[in-house]
Amino acid sequence: MITDKRETELINFIRQDKLMKFYKSKEWFAVREQARRRDNYECQVCKSKGRYKRVQNVHHLKEVKTHPHLSLKLNNLQSLCIPCHNDAHERLKDVVEKKFMNVERW
Ligand SMILES: [Zn+2]
Ligand SMILES: [Zn+2]
């Protein structure tokens, strides 16, 4: 288990843009492994389409940079294969661009 003090320290790494320190921490490795096990080591997007693909990445549903306090929360993590992970990030970019277009239009 992770102590509050250590969690605060890890969240501060993200806030200070020291993402590599976060991603190299044993706490991140531990929570990532918990997410993979919870998802049966399967890509959750492929699974929802009736396909089986082994997990390759663990994705933050709410991005660490905008939601640092959710970075170690199991329910913010999703096991994905690399193509689905790329898609997830492409979609995030789309949302930002669409929002931006709307701002311009109005
Ligand atoms: Zn997939
Ligand atoms: Zn991701």
Coordinates of C-alpha atoms and ligand atoms in Angstrom, one line a residue:
M1 CA 0.0 0.0 0.0
I2 CA 1.0 3.6 -0.6
T3 CA 1.3 6.1 2.1
D4 CA -0.4 9.5 1.8
K5 CA 3.0 11.2 2.1
R6 CA 4.5 9.1 -0.7
E7 CA 1.4 9.7 -2.9
T8 CA 1.7 13.5 -2.4
E9 CA 5.3 13.2 -3.3
L10 CA 4.5 11.4 -6.6
I11 CA 1.7 13.8 -7.4
N12 CA 4.1 16.6 -6.9
F13 CA 6.5 15.0 -9.5
I14 CA 3.7 15.3 -12.1
R15 CA 2.9 18.9 -11.1
Q16 CA 6.6 19.8 -11.4
D17 CA 6.6 18.1 -14.9
K18 CA 9.0 15.4 -13.6
L19 CA 6.9 12.7 -15.3
M20 CA 9.8 10.2 -15.7
K21 CA 10.2 10.2 -11.9
F22 CA 6.6 9.3 -11.6
Y23 CA 6.7 6.6 -14.3
K24 CA 9.8 5.0 -12.8
S25 CA 8.4 4.8 -9.3
K26 CA 7.8 1.4 -7.8
E27 CA 4.3 2.7 -6.7
W28 CA 3.4 3.3 -10.4
F29 CA 4.7 -0.2 -11.3
A30 CA 2.6 -1.7 -8.5
V31 CA -0.7 0.1 -9.4
R32 CA -0.1 -0.6 -13.1
E33 CA 0.3 -4.3 -12.4
Q34 CA -2.9 -4.2 -10.3
A35 CA -4.8 -2.7 -13.3
R36 CA -3.4 -5.3 -15.7
R37 CA -4.4 -8.1 -13.4
R38 CA -7.9 -6.6 -12.8
D39 CA -8.3 -6.4 -16.6
N40 CA -7.1 -10.1 -17.1
Y41 CA -4.2 -8.8 -19.1
E42 CA -6.5 -8.0 -22.0
C43 CA -6.9 -4.8 -24.0
Q44 CA -10.3 -3.5 -22.8
V45 CA -11.2 -1.8 -26.0
C46 CA -10.5 -4.9 -28.1
K47 CA -12.4 -6.9 -25.5
S48 CA -15.4 -4.6 -25.9
K49 CA -15.3 -5.4 -29.6
G50 CA -15.2 -9.1 -29.0
R51 CA -11.5 -9.4 -29.8
Y52 CA -8.7 -10.7 -27.7
K53 CA -5.4 -8.7 -27.5
R54 CA -2.9 -8.9 -24.7
V55 CA -2.4 -5.7 -22.7
Q56 CA 0.7 -3.7 -23.7
N57 CA 0.0 -0.3 -22.1
V58 CA -1.9 1.0 -19.1
H59 CA -3.7 4.2 -20.0
H60 CA -4.9 7.0 -17.7
L61 CA -8.6 7.8 -18.6
K62 CA -8.1 11.2 -17.1
E63 CA -4.7 12.4 -18.1
V64 CA -2.1 12.7 -15.4
K65 CA -1.2 16.3 -16.4
T66 CA -4.7 17.5 -16.0
H67 CA -5.7 15.2 -13.1
P68 CA -2.5 14.4 -11.2
H69 CA -4.5 13.4 -8.1
L70 CA -6.0 10.5 -10.1
S71 CA -2.7 9.2 -11.4
L72 CA -2.5 6.3 -8.9
K73 CA -6.2 5.5 -8.8
L74 CA -7.0 2.1 -10.1
N75 CA -10.4 3.2 -11.4
N76 CA -8.7 5.8 -13.6
L77 CA -6.6 3.1 -15.3
Q78 CA -7.4 1.0 -18.4
S79 CA -5.4 -1.8 -20.0
L80 CA -4.9 -1.3 -23.7
C81 CA -2.9 -2.6 -26.6
I82 CA -0.7 -0.1 -28.4
P83 CA -3.0 0.6 -31.4
C84 CA -6.0 1.2 -29.0
H85 CA -3.8 3.4 -26.8
N86 CA -2.8 5.5 -29.8
D87 CA -6.5 5.8 -30.7
A88 CA -7.4 6.9 -27.2
H89 CA -4.8 9.7 -27.4
E90 CA -5.9 10.7 -30.9
R91 CA -9.4 11.0 -29.6
L92 CA -8.3 13.2 -26.7
K93 CA -6.6 15.5 -29.2
D94 CA -9.7 15.6 -31.4
V95 CA -11.8 16.8 -28.4
V96 CA -9.4 19.7 -27.8
E97 CA -9.3 20.7 -31.4
K98 CA -13.1 20.6 -31.7
K99 CA -13.5 22.7 -28.6
F100 CA -11.0 25.1 -30.1
M101 CA -12.9 25.3 -33.4
N102 CA -16.1 26.0 -31.5
V103 CA -14.4 28.8 -29.7
E104 CA -13.2 30.3 -33.0
R105 CA -16.6 29.9 -34.6
W106 CA -18.5 31.6 -31.9
Ligands
ZN1 ZN -6.8 -3.0 -28.3
ZN2 ZN -2.6 6.9 -22.3

